[in-house]
Amino acid sequence: VQLQASGGGLVQPGLSLRLSCAASGRIFRINNMEWYRQGPGNQRELVAGITSGGITTYGDSAKGRFTVSTNNAKNTVYLQMNSLKPEDTAVYYCKVRYQTVNLGVLVVWGQGTQVTVSS
């Protein structure tokens, strides 16, 4: 299973970006999909997550500004980021927990996409 993240880039403060992460491969069922980020000198932190049933979780930095959603038919998770701040600058990673046919539950990370918020 592979994850392909996209949508990062350079954006001015106050503007928006939408990240996408598509999972491909032998997936029986996706359990949940999450976004993490790691800024310069910081530990990786949870930004947002969503279960297969649509239950969402947000880190404190994302509440009120970011929205996580999925297209289950495409095994894709999105992160809509509004009102971006310079402190949102980080590499954003997607993480998927999925059920396999005969190997149980596995976890895969995407390669990361850079988000830079700067004027």
JSON list of N, CA, C and O in Angstrom, two decimals, residues 33 50-52 54 68-72 76-78:
[
{"chain": "A", "resi": 33, "resn": "MET", "atom": "N", "xyz": [-7.84, 7.58, 8.83]},
{"chain": "A", "resi": 33, "resn": "MET", "atom": "CA", "xyz": [-6.83, 8.33, 8.10]},
{"chain": "A", "resi": 33, "resn": "MET", "atom": "C", "xyz": [-6.52, 9.58, 8.90]},
{"chain": "A", "resi": 33, "resn": "MET", "atom": "O", "xyz": [-7.44, 10.22, 9.44]},
{"chain": "A", "resi": 50, "resn": "ILE", "atom": "N", "xyz": [-9.74, 11.14, 10.83]},
{"chain": "A", "resi": 50, "resn": "ILE", "atom": "CA", "xyz": [-11.12, 10.79, 10.55]},
{"chain": "A", "resi": 50, "resn": "ILE", "atom": "C", "xyz": [-11.22, 9.28, 10.43]},
{"chain": "A", "resi": 50, "resn": "ILE", "atom": "O", "xyz": [-10.37, 8.63, 9.82]},
{"chain": "A", "resi": 51, "resn": "THR", "atom": "N", "xyz": [-12.26, 8.74, 11.05]},
{"chain": "A", "resi": 51, "resn": "THR", "atom": "CA", "xyz": [-12.47, 7.29, 10.98]},
{"chain": "A", "resi": 51, "resn": "THR", "atom": "C", "xyz": [-13.30, 6.94, 9.76]},
{"chain": "A", "resi": 51, "resn": "THR", "atom": "O", "xyz": [-13.87, 7.82, 9.09]},
{"chain": "A", "resi": 52, "resn": "SER", "atom": "N", "xyz": [-13.40, 5.66, 9.50]},
{"chain": "A", "resi": 52, "resn": "SER", "atom": "CA", "xyz": [-14.21, 5.21, 8.37]},
{"chain": "A", "resi": 52, "resn": "SER", "atom": "C", "xyz": [-15.68, 5.57, 8.56]},
{"chain": "A", "resi": 52, "resn": "SER", "atom": "O", "xyz": [-16.42, 5.70, 7.59]},
{"chain": "A", "resi": 54, "resn": "GLY", "atom": "N", "xyz": [-16.60, 8.41, 9.82]},
{"chain": "A", "resi": 54, "resn": "GLY", "atom": "CA", "xyz": [-16.74, 9.85, 9.72]},
{"chain": "A", "resi": 54, "resn": "GLY", "atom": "C", "xyz": [-16.51, 10.62, 11.01]},
{"chain": "A", "resi": 54, "resn": "GLY", "atom": "O", "xyz": [-16.74, 11.83, 11.06]},
{"chain": "A", "resi": 68, "resn": "VAL", "atom": "N", "xyz": [-10.98, 18.08, 8.09]},
{"chain": "A", "resi": 68, "resn": "VAL", "atom": "CA", "xyz": [-10.56, 16.83, 7.48]},
{"chain": "A", "resi": 68, "resn": "VAL", "atom": "C", "xyz": [-11.78, 16.13, 6.90]},
{"chain": "A", "resi": 68, "resn": "VAL", "atom": "O", "xyz": [-12.88, 16.16, 7.49]},
{"chain": "A", "resi": 69, "resn": "SER", "atom": "N", "xyz": [-11.62, 15.54, 5.73]},
{"chain": "A", "resi": 69, "resn": "SER", "atom": "CA", "xyz": [-12.72, 14.83, 5.08]},
{"chain": "A", "resi": 69, "resn": "SER", "atom": "C", "xyz": [-12.16, 13.71, 4.23]},
{"chain": "A", "resi": 69, "resn": "SER", "atom": "O", "xyz": [-10.94, 13.63, 4.01]},
{"chain": "A", "resi": 70, "resn": "THR", "atom": "N", "xyz": [-13.03, 12.85, 3.75]},
{"chain": "A", "resi": 70, "resn": "THR", "atom": "CA", "xyz": [-12.58, 11.73, 2.93]},
{"chain": "A", "resi": 70, "resn": "THR", "atom": "C", "xyz": [-13.50, 11.53, 1.72]},
{"chain": "A", "resi": 70, "resn": "THR", "atom": "O", "xyz": [-14.66, 11.96, 1.73]},
{"chain": "A", "resi": 71, "resn": "ASN", "atom": "N", "xyz": [-12.95, 10.91, 0.72]},
{"chain": "A", "resi": 71, "resn": "ASN", "atom": "CA", "xyz": [-13.71, 10.34, -0.37]},
{"chain": "A", "resi": 71, "resn": "ASN", "atom": "C", "xyz": [-13.44, 8.84, -0.28]},
{"chain": "A", "resi": 71, "resn": "ASN", "atom": "O", "xyz": [-12.40, 8.35, -0.73]},
{"chain": "A", "resi": 72, "resn": "ASN", "atom": "N", "xyz": [-14.35, 8.13, 0.36]},
{"chain": "A", "resi": 72, "resn": "ASN", "atom": "CA", "xyz": [-14.10, 6.71, 0.63]},
{"chain": "A", "resi": 72, "resn": "ASN", "atom": "C", "xyz": [-13.98, 5.89, -0.65]},
{"chain": "A", "resi": 72, "resn": "ASN", "atom": "O", "xyz": [-13.24, 4.92, -0.71]},
{"chain": "A", "resi": 76, "resn": "THR", "atom": "N", "xyz": [-9.23, 8.40, -0.34]},
{"chain": "A", "resi": 76, "resn": "THR", "atom": "CA", "xyz": [-8.50, 9.67, -0.28]},
{"chain": "A", "resi": 76, "resn": "THR", "atom": "C", "xyz": [-8.96, 10.48, 0.92]},
{"chain": "A", "resi": 76, "resn": "THR", "atom": "O", "xyz": [-10.17, 10.55, 1.20]},
{"chain": "A", "resi": 77, "resn": "VAL", "atom": "N", "xyz": [-8.00, 11.08, 1.61]},
{"chain": "A", "resi": 77, "resn": "VAL", "atom": "CA", "xyz": [-8.30, 11.98, 2.71]},
{"chain": "A", "resi": 77, "resn": "VAL", "atom": "C", "xyz": [-7.82, 13.37, 2.33]},
{"chain": "A", "resi": 77, "resn": "VAL", "atom": "O", "xyz": [-6.81, 13.53, 1.65]},
{"chain": "A", "resi": 78, "resn": "TYR", "atom": "N", "xyz": [-8.59, 14.37, 2.76]},
{"chain": "A", "resi": 78, "resn": "TYR", "atom": "CA", "xyz": [-8.29, 15.76, 2.46]},
{"chain": "A", "resi": 78, "resn": "TYR", "atom": "C", "xyz": [-8.10, 16.53, 3.76]},
{"chain": "A", "resi": 78, "resn": "TYR", "atom": "O", "xyz": [-8.67, 16.18, 4.80]}
]
